[in-house]
Structure formats: structure tokens, C-alpha cells
Amino acid sequence: MAEMKRHDNRLGLWGWLGGGRWGVERHAYILHRLTGLAILLYFLMHIVVTSLRASGKYMWIEGHVLHQPVFRFGEYLVFAAFAYHAFNGIRLVLVELGLAVGKPIEPIYPYKTSLNVQRPLLISMMVLAGIFLLLGSFEFLGVGK
Amino acid sequence: MTENTNNSRPITFHVTRYNPESDRKPYIKSYTVPVRAGMTVLDGLHYIKENLDPTLAWRFSCRMGVCGSCGMLLNGHPTLACNTQILHIADTDLTVGPLPNFEIIRDLVPDLMTMFEKHRSINPHIVRTDEKELNTPEGEFYQTPEQLEKFLQFTYCIKCGCCMGACPTLATDVHYLGPMPLAAAERYDNDSRDDGWRDRHQLTGSAHGAFRCHYAGECSRVCPKGVDPARAIQHLKRQLVLDYLHLARKKKPCAMLHGPGEGKLLANIPAAPAKTV
């Protein structure tokens, strides 16, 4: 029999990047990946910038291009990404070790899932990330200096 | 069929069409369906086939959310067409597409073979070493209600593929086992009668196994039977970690007929009815 033609309906990158009608955990998943990639990009740039010291270029001295407001703002975004990624990461460690998803239950409609069980943890971690971000904002704005 | 169009509301179905013999890629075709309260999406598709376009193809069987055949993408959400009332999810327009992350055979018909092959690969059945008892059973295996509760939730899976269509990891990693096979693995790993978890762990702990899941939770959100594959996968990960660290509790499959009754019928259990066949 001849091979039947098919259409590949795999969503690809849009499958995990697309928000659509998904729930809050899906958005947390997308943001976790994006912040992870952003931190990785910053890390690579950081290596490049610090490695320039080998050729005698000190790019972090006062008045250099890296001290322009746009770079300060960029650093703040990296800090925000770190705050989110770190606290959401703690949640994921607890969840992925099966510690915050609850035991299997009899499925009775309307169904309660592990998403409901871990939701308070998600909210707590986001509140902690928000507090951490707020405290960091004072540092970036130079409040109290 | 006598049609009662009283109190009906026109809803436009935007249906994905694809004929492998004539179409290069899928396209959307719209149909207007008079919808009455209580009509399911499956009823709407039947209306289209009977009255508007007899060439439309989709899968269905039981019409009551049991067989898992009619999983499809309704307004961007994977779910069962027979379990979803049109007026609950649509005011004027409804998009109906095939389940994502599968190849399309025709129109709304996905090729679920990739899912079934992955499911088969994890040995979704009780594995024991006492072949004699398996082939010529002489009694029952004792299992407590507590042992049953460890996996009962995961036995309700109807293999509809909605979780696989919703999974963002599966969207980019075609080799990822996916929520349904991993939940099935957890179901049998936790069965006190089973002794096949070591072999399953080889597969579920591999690069395309449970650790590819990062808890987007969509599988549990879309599951029409409340199976909660995300919970199963997280419990499976814990077992894999404990197994890797040699901290897993030594587990032996339960023996035959140990525990209450010791093989004798309890006094308050009525006798089985006489065989009729």
C-alpha cells in the first residue's frame, strides 16, 4: 500500500511560547523559559565584557558606555528575570519532586487537580519574588545612599 | 430526522479541512449551524455532515465521553467534542481543529499511532516474573484499598490524546513520551501487583522521559476524565530520583492471596451467580 500523505500538525516553538487560553501555570512555564534564556544571554555577554580586561579594556569604569541609563535599565531587567526565575525555580523543585502536588485522589467532577494543590505555593513564591524585586529596586534607584 | 429549529441560534463553525489527495496544507472552511441549548460540538459536526458538507471527516464512537475518540481542538482548547456543549464555549463563532502535535490524516482526524506506540513502549500492563501464575491463574492477588488508591486516579485515562495535544514540551520534542504514556507508567509502577518498574524506569528516566516535563500543567487542565497526568509525572520523577540515589523503598510485588481470608472466601460474600454461557 502506498504511504498515505500526512500533514505534520506539531506546534513547534509556538506550542510553548503561545499563551492563548492557557492557565496560569502555563504562563509561569513560558516566563520561566524566557527568563532562563535571558539570564543565559546576560551570562554570555558578561563573560565577553569581563574577558576584555585581558586586553586592558576596563569597560566597567565610571563614565563608560556600560554606565549609560539604558544599560542600567537592562541590568534591572536581568535582576527582575533572576528574581522570578529563582523563586519560581524553588516552586518547580518542590513540585517536580512530587512534594507539592498532593496524593492521587478519586476524580469526581468538577475535577480538582494537582494544579489546585500547588496554587498557594505558586502565589506565595510570586509574592516573595515581588518583595525581592521591590527591595532590589531601592538599590537600583539608589534610595538611601 | 425531524429538525426543530425553534429557539436555535446560528453559530459559525470554522472547521479545519485537509484532504491529503488534493490539499497541500490544511485550510479553514466555515459552516453556519443552527444551535439549540444542549447541543454538543459533536452534534454540530453531525449537522454539517448531514446537511451542509458530507465530505467532512472526524473520529467518534460512543458520544458520551467514554471512548476518547472525538478529542479535538475547540476554540484553541483540546477537549472531547461529545463532552462540550456549543453554547458553553461559543457565542457566534467556534473554531474546530484537529488535535495538535499529531499528524493529520484528514480534516479533524489525527494519527494517534505515535501516542499508542509510546504507550506500548512503557509496558502498560502488570509485569511479573511468575509466568506460571500469569498464564494459568489459580487465585487472586491481595491488594488493600490504600494500595489501590495510589494508582486508581490514573486508571481512568481513556487515551483521547487531549493531554498530548495540550503539552508544550511535546510541541517541540517529538520524541518526548508525553503525559498519557508517562501517567500510564506511573499507574503500573504503583500497582502493588507489578514487578516491571525497573524496566519502565529505563525509559521514563531517559532524556525524552519524565524530566522533560516542566509542569506547565495543561495536560491536567484539559483532561476530560480528571486523570491529572501532571501529578502522575511529578510522582514518577520523585521515584526516579529516589531510585537513582538508591533511596527507593525495596518493593516486591505482592504475593498471591496473602492477607485477609488467606484464599478462603469471606463468610459475608454471596456466591457468584451460575454461568450462563
CSV table of C-alpha atoms in Angstrom, one decimal:
chain,number,residue,atom,x,y,z
A,1,MET,CA,0.0,0.0,0.0
A,2,ALA,CA,1.3,3.4,-0.9
A,3,GLU,CA,2.3,5.6,2.0
A,4,MET,CA,-0.5,8.0,2.9
A,5,LYS,CA,0.3,11.7,2.8
A,6,ARG,CA,0.0,13.3,6.2
A,7,HIS,CA,0.2,16.9,7.4
A,8,ASP,CA,2.5,17.4,10.4
A,9,ASN,CA,0.5,19.4,13.0
A,10,ARG,CA,3.2,19.7,15.6
A,11,LEU,CA,3.0,23.2,17.0
A,12,GLY,CA,6.8,23.8,17.3
A,13,LEU,CA,8.0,26.8,19.2
A,14,TRP,CA,4.6,28.4,19.2
A,15,GLY,CA,3.4,25.4,21.2
A,16,TRP,CA,5.3,26.5,24.3
A,17,LEU,CA,5.6,30.2,23.5
A,18,GLY,CA,1.9,30.8,22.7
A,19,GLY,CA,-0.1,31.9,25.7
A,20,GLY,CA,-3.6,31.6,24.2
A,21,ARG,CA,-6.3,30.3,26.5
A,22,TRP,CA,-4.0,28.6,28.8
A,23,GLY,CA,-3.8,28.7,32.6
A,24,VAL,CA,-1.5,30.5,35.0
A,25,GLU,CA,0.9,27.6,35.3
A,26,ARG,CA,1.4,27.6,31.5
A,27,HIS,CA,2.2,31.3,31.6
A,28,ALA,CA,4.6,30.6,34.5
A,29,TYR,CA,6.2,27.9,32.4
A,30,ILE,CA,6.7,30.3,29.4
A,31,LEU,CA,8.1,33.1,31.6
A,32,HIS,CA,10.4,30.6,33.3
A,33,ARG,CA,11.9,29.6,30.0
A,34,LEU,CA,12.2,33.2,28.7
A,35,THR,CA,13.8,34.4,31.8
A,36,GLY,CA,16.2,31.5,31.8
A,37,LEU,CA,17.2,32.3,28.2
A,38,ALA,CA,17.6,36.0,29.1
A,39,ILE,CA,19.9,35.1,32.1
A,40,LEU,CA,21.9,32.8,29.9
A,41,LEU,CA,22.3,35.6,27.3
A,42,TYR,CA,23.4,38.0,30.0
A,43,PHE,CA,25.8,35.5,31.3
A,44,LEU,CA,27.4,35.2,27.9
A,45,MET,CA,27.7,38.9,27.5
A,46,HIS,CA,29.1,39.2,31.0
A,47,ILE,CA,31.9,36.7,30.1
A,48,VAL,CA,32.7,38.7,26.9
A,49,VAL,CA,32.8,42.1,28.8
A,50,THR,CA,34.9,40.8,31.7
A,51,SER,CA,37.3,39.0,29.3
A,52,LEU,CA,38.1,42.3,27.6
A,53,ARG,CA,40.2,43.0,30.7
A,54,ALA,CA,42.8,40.6,29.3
A,55,SER,CA,43.4,43.2,26.5
A,56,GLY,CA,43.5,46.1,29.0
A,57,LYS,CA,39.9,47.3,28.5
A,58,TYR,CA,38.1,48.1,31.7
A,59,MET,CA,34.6,48.6,30.5
A,60,TRP,CA,33.1,49.0,33.9
A,61,ILE,CA,34.9,52.2,34.9
A,62,GLU,CA,32.8,55.3,35.7
A,63,GLY,CA,31.6,57.2,32.6
A,64,HIS,CA,31.9,54.2,30.3
A,65,VAL,CA,29.1,53.2,27.9
A,66,LEU,CA,28.1,50.4,30.3
A,67,HIS,CA,27.0,53.1,32.8
A,68,GLN,CA,24.5,54.7,30.5
A,69,PRO,CA,20.9,54.6,31.7
A,70,VAL,CA,19.8,52.0,29.1
A,71,PHE,CA,22.4,49.5,30.4
A,72,ARG,CA,21.3,50.2,34.0
A,73,PHE,CA,17.7,49.5,33.0
A,74,GLY,CA,18.9,46.4,31.2
A,75,GLU,CA,20.6,45.3,34.4
A,76,TYR,CA,17.4,45.9,36.3
A,77,LEU,CA,15.6,43.6,33.8
A,78,VAL,CA,18.2,40.9,34.3
A,79,PHE,CA,17.7,41.3,38.1
A,80,ALA,CA,13.9,41.0,37.6
A,81,ALA,CA,14.4,37.9,35.5
A,82,PHE,CA,16.6,36.5,38.2
A,83,ALA,CA,14.1,37.2,40.9
A,84,TYR,CA,11.3,35.5,39.0
A,85,HIS,CA,13.4,32.6,37.8
A,86,ALA,CA,14.8,31.9,41.3
A,87,PHE,CA,11.5,31.9,43.2
A,88,ASN,CA,9.6,30.0,40.5
A,89,GLY,CA,12.5,27.6,40.4
A,90,ILE,CA,12.1,26.8,44.1
A,91,ARG,CA,8.4,26.1,43.4
A,92,LEU,CA,9.3,23.8,40.5
A,93,VAL,CA,11.9,21.9,42.6
A,94,LEU,CA,9.2,21.2,45.2
A,95,VAL,CA,6.6,20.4,42.6
A,96,GLU,CA,8.8,18.2,40.4
A,97,LEU,CA,9.9,16.1,43.4
A,98,GLY,CA,6.2,15.4,44.0
A,99,LEU,CA,6.2,17.3,47.3
A,100,ALA,CA,3.6,19.9,46.5
A,101,VAL,CA,1.1,18.2,44.1
A,102,GLY,CA,-0.8,16.0,46.6
A,103,LYS,CA,-1.7,12.4,46.6
A,104,PRO,CA,-3.8,10.7,43.8
A,105,ILE,CA,-7.5,11.2,44.5
A,106,GLU,CA,-10.7,9.8,43.1
A,107,PRO,CA,-11.6,12.0,40.2
A,108,ILE,CA,-15.1,13.5,40.9
A,109,TYR,CA,-16.5,16.2,38.7
A,110,PRO,CA,-15.7,19.1,38.9
A,111,TYR,CA,-12.2,17.8,38.9
A,112,LYS,CA,-9.6,19.1,41.4
A,113,THR,CA,-6.1,18.5,40.1
A,114,SER,CA,-2.6,18.9,41.4
A,115,LEU,CA,-2.7,22.4,39.9
A,116,ASN,CA,-5.2,23.4,42.6
A,117,VAL,CA,-2.9,21.8,45.3
A,118,GLN,CA,0.2,23.7,44.3
A,119,ARG,CA,-1.5,27.0,43.5
A,120,PRO,CA,-0.9,28.5,47.1
A,121,LEU,CA,2.8,27.7,46.6
A,122,LEU,CA,2.8,29.5,43.3
A,123,ILE,CA,1.1,32.6,44.8
A,124,SER,CA,3.5,32.6,47.8
A,125,MET,CA,6.5,32.4,45.5
A,126,MET,CA,5.3,35.2,43.3
A,127,VAL,CA,4.7,37.4,46.3
A,128,LEU,CA,8.2,36.6,47.6
A,129,ALA,CA,9.6,37.4,44.2
A,130,GLY,CA,7.7,40.7,44.1
A,131,ILE,CA,9.1,41.6,47.6
A,132,PHE,CA,12.6,40.7,46.5
A,133,LEU,CA,12.2,42.8,43.3
A,134,LEU,CA,10.9,45.7,45.3
A,135,LEU,CA,13.9,45.6,47.7
A,136,GLY,CA,16.2,45.4,44.7
A,137,SER,CA,14.5,48.4,43.1
A,138,PHE,CA,15.6,50.6,46.0
A,139,GLU,CA,19.2,49.5,45.4
A,140,PHE,CA,18.9,50.3,41.7
A,141,LEU,CA,17.3,53.7,42.3
A,142,GLY,CA,19.9,54.5,44.9
A,143,VAL,CA,17.4,55.1,47.6
A,144,GLY,CA,19.1,55.8,51.0
A,145,LYS,CA,22.5,56.4,49.5
B,1,MET,CA,-34.5,13.2,11.3
B,2,THR,CA,-37.1,15.9,12.1
B,3,GLU,CA,-35.3,19.1,12.9
B,4,ASN,CA,-36.6,21.5,15.4
B,5,THR,CA,-35.1,24.9,14.6
B,6,ASN,CA,-37.2,26.7,17.2
B,7,ASN,CA,-35.1,28.7,19.7
B,8,SER,CA,-32.0,27.9,17.8
B,9,ARG,CA,-29.1,30.3,17.4
B,10,PRO,CA,-26.8,30.4,14.3
B,11,ILE,CA,-23.2,29.7,15.2
B,12,THR,CA,-20.5,29.7,12.6
B,13,PHE,CA,-18.2,26.7,12.8
B,14,HIS,CA,-14.7,27.4,11.4
B,15,VAL,CA,-13.6,23.9,10.7
B,16,THR,CA,-10.0,22.8,9.6
B,17,ARG,CA,-10.2,20.9,6.4
B,18,TYR,CA,-7.5,18.8,4.8
B,19,ASN,CA,-7.7,16.2,2.1
B,20,PRO,CA,-4.3,14.5,1.6
B,21,GLU,CA,-5.1,13.8,-2.0
B,22,SER,CA,-5.9,17.3,-3.1
B,23,ASP,CA,-4.7,19.8,-0.5
B,24,ARG,CA,-1.1,20.9,0.1
B,25,LYS,CA,-1.9,22.1,3.6
B,26,PRO,CA,-4.9,22.5,5.8
B,27,TYR,CA,-7.4,25.4,5.4
B,28,ILE,CA,-10.4,26.7,7.3
B,29,LYS,CA,-13.9,26.3,5.9
B,30,SER,CA,-16.9,28.0,7.6
B,31,TYR,CA,-20.4,26.5,8.2
B,32,THR,CA,-23.4,28.0,9.9
B,33,VAL,CA,-25.1,25.7,12.2
B,34,PRO,CA,-28.5,26.3,14.0
B,35,VAL,CA,-27.6,25.5,17.6
B,36,ARG,CA,-30.1,24.7,20.3
B,37,ALA,CA,-29.4,24.6,24.0
B,38,GLY,CA,-27.8,21.3,24.9
B,39,MET,CA,-26.3,20.6,21.5
B,40,THR,CA,-22.7,19.3,21.7
B,41,VAL,CA,-20.0,20.1,19.2
B,42,LEU,CA,-20.3,16.5,18.0
B,43,ASP,CA,-24.0,17.2,17.3
B,44,GLY,CA,-22.9,20.3,15.3
B,45,LEU,CA,-20.4,18.3,13.2
B,46,HIS,CA,-23.1,15.7,12.5
B,47,TYR,CA,-25.4,18.5,11.4
B,48,ILE,CA,-22.7,19.8,9.0
B,49,LYS,CA,-22.2,16.3,7.6
B,50,GLU,CA,-25.9,15.6,7.1
B,51,ASN,CA,-26.9,18.9,5.8
B,52,LEU,CA,-24.0,21.0,4.5
B,53,ASP,CA,-21.0,19.0,3.6
B,54,PRO,CA,-20.9,15.2,3.5
B,55,THR,CA,-17.2,15.1,2.9
B,56,LEU,CA,-16.2,16.3,6.5
B,57,ALA,CA,-14.3,13.6,8.4
B,58,TRP,CA,-13.7,13.2,12.1
B,59,ARG,CA,-13.5,10.4,14.7
B,60,PHE,CA,-16.2,9.5,17.1
B,61,SER,CA,-17.8,6.4,18.6
B,62,CYS,CA,-19.6,6.4,22.0
B,63,ARG,CA,-21.0,10.0,22.1
B,64,MET,CA,-20.8,10.0,25.9
B,65,GLY,CA,-17.2,10.8,26.9
B,66,VAL,CA,-16.1,7.2,27.4
B,67,CYS,CA,-14.3,6.1,24.3
B,68,GLY,CA,-12.0,9.0,23.8
B,69,SER,CA,-12.3,9.1,20.0
B,70,CYS,CA,-13.5,12.7,19.4
B,71,GLY,CA,-10.7,14.6,21.0
B,72,MET,CA,-10.2,17.8,19.0
B,73,LEU,CA,-9.2,21.5,19.4
B,74,LEU,CA,-12.2,23.6,20.2
B,75,ASN,CA,-11.6,27.3,20.3
B,76,GLY,CA,-7.9,26.5,20.8
B,77,HIS,CA,-8.6,24.1,23.7
B,78,PRO,CA,-8.1,20.4,23.4
B,79,THR,CA,-11.2,18.5,24.6
B,80,LEU,CA,-13.8,16.0,23.7
B,81,ALA,CA,-16.4,17.1,21.1
B,82,CYS,CA,-19.1,14.9,22.7
B,83,ASN,CA,-18.5,16.4,26.1
B,84,THR,CA,-18.6,20.0,25.2
B,85,GLN,CA,-21.9,22.0,24.7
B,86,ILE,CA,-21.6,24.5,21.9
B,87,LEU,CA,-23.3,27.4,23.8
B,88,HIS,CA,-20.9,26.9,26.7
B,89,ILE,CA,-17.9,27.9,24.7
B,90,ALA,CA,-19.2,29.9,21.7
B,91,ASP,CA,-21.5,33.0,21.2
B,92,THR,CA,-21.2,33.5,17.5
B,93,ASP,CA,-18.1,31.6,16.3
B,94,LEU,CA,-16.5,28.3,17.1
B,95,THR,CA,-13.2,27.1,15.7
B,96,VAL,CA,-12.8,23.3,15.4
B,97,GLY,CA,-9.5,21.9,14.5
B,98,PRO,CA,-7.6,18.5,14.8
B,99,LEU,CA,-5.6,17.8,18.0
B,100,PRO,CA,-2.2,19.4,17.7
B,101,ASN,CA,1.1,17.6,18.0
B,102,PHE,CA,-0.2,14.7,15.8
B,103,GLU,CA,-0.1,14.3,12.1
B,104,ILE,CA,-3.4,15.0,10.3
B,105,ILE,CA,-4.8,12.1,8.3
B,106,ARG,CA,-7.8,14.0,7.0
B,107,ASP,CA,-9.8,17.0,8.2
B,108,LEU,CA,-10.3,16.5,12.0
B,109,VAL,CA,-8.7,13.1,12.1
B,110,PRO,CA,-5.3,12.9,13.9
B,111,ASP,CA,-3.0,10.0,13.6
B,112,LEU,CA,-2.8,8.8,17.2
B,113,MET,CA,-0.4,5.9,16.4
B,114,THR,CA,2.6,7.8,17.7
B,115,MET,CA,0.9,8.1,21.1
B,116,PHE,CA,-0.1,4.4,21.1
B,117,GLU,CA,3.4,3.3,20.2
B,118,LYS,CA,4.9,5.3,23.1
B,119,HIS,CA,2.2,3.9,25.3
B,120,ARG,CA,3.1,0.4,24.3
B,121,SER,CA,6.8,1.0,24.8
B,122,ILE,CA,6.4,1.5,28.6
B,123,ASN,CA,4.8,-1.9,29.1
B,124,PRO,CA,1.3,-0.7,30.1
B,125,HIS,CA,0.4,-3.9,31.9
B,126,ILE,CA,1.2,-5.8,35.0
B,127,VAL,CA,4.6,-7.4,34.7
B,128,ARG,CA,5.5,-10.4,36.9
B,129,THR,CA,8.2,-13.0,37.0
B,130,ASP,CA,5.9,-15.9,38.0
B,131,GLU,CA,4.9,-16.8,34.5
B,132,LYS,CA,3.0,-19.9,35.6
B,133,GLU,CA,0.6,-17.9,37.7
B,134,LEU,CA,0.1,-15.4,34.9
B,135,ASN,CA,-0.7,-18.0,32.3
B,136,THR,CA,-2.6,-20.4,34.4
B,137,PRO,CA,-4.0,-18.3,37.3
B,138,GLU,CA,-5.0,-20.2,40.4
B,139,GLY,CA,-6.1,-17.4,42.6
B,140,GLU,CA,-6.2,-13.7,43.3
B,141,PHE,CA,-3.6,-11.1,44.3
B,142,TYR,CA,-4.4,-9.4,47.5
B,143,GLN,CA,-4.5,-5.6,47.4
B,144,THR,CA,-5.5,-3.2,50.1
B,145,PRO,CA,-7.7,-0.2,49.4
B,146,GLU,CA,-4.7,2.0,50.3
B,147,GLN,CA,-2.6,0.3,47.7
B,148,LEU,CA,-5.4,0.7,45.1
B,149,GLU,CA,-5.7,4.5,45.9
B,150,LYS,CA,-2.1,5.0,44.9
B,151,PHE,CA,-2.9,4.5,41.3
B,152,LEU,CA,-6.6,4.4,40.9
B,153,GLN,CA,-6.9,8.0,39.6
B,154,PHE,CA,-4.5,7.2,36.7
B,155,THR,CA,-6.6,4.2,35.6
B,156,TYR,CA,-9.4,6.4,34.3
B,157,CYS,CA,-7.4,7.5,31.3
B,158,ILE,CA,-9.4,7.0,28.0
B,159,LYS,CA,-6.4,7.6,25.7
B,160,CYS,CA,-8.2,10.5,23.9
B,161,GLY,CA,-4.9,12.4,23.3
B,162,CYS,CA,-6.1,15.7,24.6
B,163,CYS,CA,-3.2,15.9,27.1
B,164,MET,CA,-0.7,15.2,24.2
B,165,GLY,CA,-2.3,18.0,22.1
B,166,ALA,CA,-2.0,20.5,25.0
B,167,CYS,CA,1.6,19.6,26.1
B,168,PRO,CA,4.0,22.4,25.2
B,169,THR,CA,7.0,20.1,25.6
B,170,LEU,CA,5.6,17.7,23.0
B,171,ALA,CA,5.2,20.6,20.7
B,172,THR,CA,9.0,20.9,20.3
B,173,ASP,CA,10.2,17.4,21.2
B,174,VAL,CA,8.7,14.8,19.0
B,175,HIS,CA,10.4,12.0,21.0
B,176,TYR,CA,9.1,13.1,24.4
B,177,LEU,CA,7.0,10.3,25.8
B,178,GLY,CA,4.2,12.7,26.7
B,179,PRO,CA,1.6,12.9,29.5
B,180,MET,CA,-0.5,9.9,28.7
B,181,PRO,CA,2.3,7.2,28.4
B,182,LEU,CA,4.0,8.7,31.5
B,183,ALA,CA,0.8,8.6,33.5
B,184,ALA,CA,0.3,5.0,32.5
B,185,ALA,CA,3.8,4.2,33.5
B,186,GLU,CA,3.2,5.7,37.0
B,187,ARG,CA,-0.1,3.8,37.2
B,188,TYR,CA,1.6,0.4,36.7
B,189,ASP,CA,4.7,1.3,38.7
B,190,ASN,CA,2.5,2.0,41.7
B,191,ASP,CA,0.5,-1.2,41.3
B,192,SER,CA,1.3,-3.5,44.2
B,193,ARG,CA,1.0,-6.5,41.9
B,194,ASP,CA,3.5,-5.2,39.4
B,195,ASP,CA,7.2,-6.0,39.2
B,196,GLY,CA,8.1,-4.2,35.9
B,197,TRP,CA,9.1,-0.8,37.3
B,198,ARG,CA,12.8,-1.2,36.8
B,199,ASP,CA,12.4,-1.7,33.0
B,200,ARG,CA,9.9,1.2,32.8
B,201,HIS,CA,12.4,3.4,34.7
B,202,GLN,CA,14.9,2.9,31.9
B,203,LEU,CA,12.6,4.6,29.5
B,204,THR,CA,10.8,7.1,31.8
B,205,GLY,CA,14.1,8.2,33.2
B,206,SER,CA,15.7,8.7,29.8
B,207,ALA,CA,16.4,12.0,28.0
B,208,HIS,CA,12.9,12.1,26.5
B,209,GLY,CA,11.2,10.8,29.6
B,210,ALA,CA,9.6,12.4,32.7
B,211,PHE,CA,12.3,15.0,33.3
B,212,ARG,CA,11.4,16.8,30.0
B,213,CYS,CA,8.2,17.8,31.8
B,214,HIS,CA,8.4,21.2,33.5
B,215,TYR,CA,4.9,21.4,34.9
B,216,ALA,CA,3.0,23.7,32.5
B,217,GLY,CA,0.0,21.7,33.8
B,218,GLU,CA,-2.0,21.9,30.6
B,219,CYS,CA,-2.4,18.1,30.5
B,220,SER,CA,-4.2,18.1,33.8
B,221,ARG,CA,-6.3,21.1,32.9
B,222,VAL,CA,-7.6,19.7,29.6
B,223,CYS,CA,-8.1,16.0,30.8
B,224,PRO,CA,-11.8,15.3,30.3
B,225,LYS,CA,-11.6,12.5,32.9
B,226,GLY,CA,-9.8,14.2,35.7
B,227,VAL,CA,-6.8,11.8,35.5
B,228,ASP,CA,-4.3,14.5,36.3
B,229,PRO,CA,-1.2,13.3,34.3
B,230,ALA,CA,0.9,16.2,35.6
B,231,ARG,CA,0.5,14.8,39.2
B,232,ALA,CA,1.5,11.3,37.9
B,233,ILE,CA,4.6,12.7,36.2
B,234,GLN,CA,5.8,14.6,39.3
B,235,HIS,CA,5.3,11.5,41.4
B,236,LEU,CA,7.2,9.5,38.8
B,237,LYS,CA,10.1,11.9,38.9
B,238,ARG,CA,10.4,11.5,42.6
B,239,GLN,CA,10.5,7.8,42.2
B,240,LEU,CA,13.2,8.2,39.5
B,241,VAL,CA,15.3,10.4,41.8
B,242,LEU,CA,15.0,8.1,44.7
B,243,ASP,CA,15.8,5.2,42.5
B,244,TYR,CA,18.9,7.0,41.2
B,245,LEU,CA,20.1,7.8,44.7
B,246,HIS,CA,19.4,4.2,45.8
B,247,LEU,CA,16.9,5.5,48.3
B,248,ALA,CA,13.9,3.9,46.8
B,249,ARG,CA,12.0,1.6,49.1
B,250,LYS,CA,12.6,-2.0,48.3
B,251,LYS,CA,9.4,-3.1,46.7
B,252,LYS,CA,8.4,-6.6,45.9
B,253,PRO,CA,5.2,-7.4,44.1
B,254,CYS,CA,2.5,-8.7,46.4
B,255,ALA,CA,2.2,-12.4,46.7
B,256,MET,CA,-0.9,-14.3,45.8
B,257,LEU,CA,-3.6,-14.5,48.4
B,258,HIS,CA,-1.9,-13.2,51.5
B,259,GLY,CA,-3.8,-11.1,53.9
B,260,PRO,CA,-7.5,-11.3,55.0
B,261,GLY,CA,-9.2,-14.5,54.1
B,262,GLU,CA,-5.9,-16.3,53.1
B,263,GLY,CA,-7.6,-17.5,49.9
B,264,LYS,CA,-10.8,-18.6,51.5
B,265,LEU,CA,-14.0,-16.7,50.7
B,266,LEU,CA,-15.2,-14.4,53.5
B,267,ALA,CA,-18.5,-15.5,55.1
B,268,ASN,CA,-20.4,-12.4,54.1
B,269,ILE,CA,-19.7,-12.6,50.3
B,270,PRO,CA,-22.5,-14.2,48.4
B,271,ALA,CA,-21.7,-16.9,45.9
B,272,ALA,CA,-21.2,-16.0,42.3
B,273,PRO,CA,-24.3,-16.5,40.0
B,274,ALA,CA,-24.3,-19.6,37.9
B,275,LYS,CA,-22.6,-19.3,34.5
B,276,THR,CA,-25.0,-18.6,31.7
B,277,VAL,CA,-22.6,-19.1,28.8
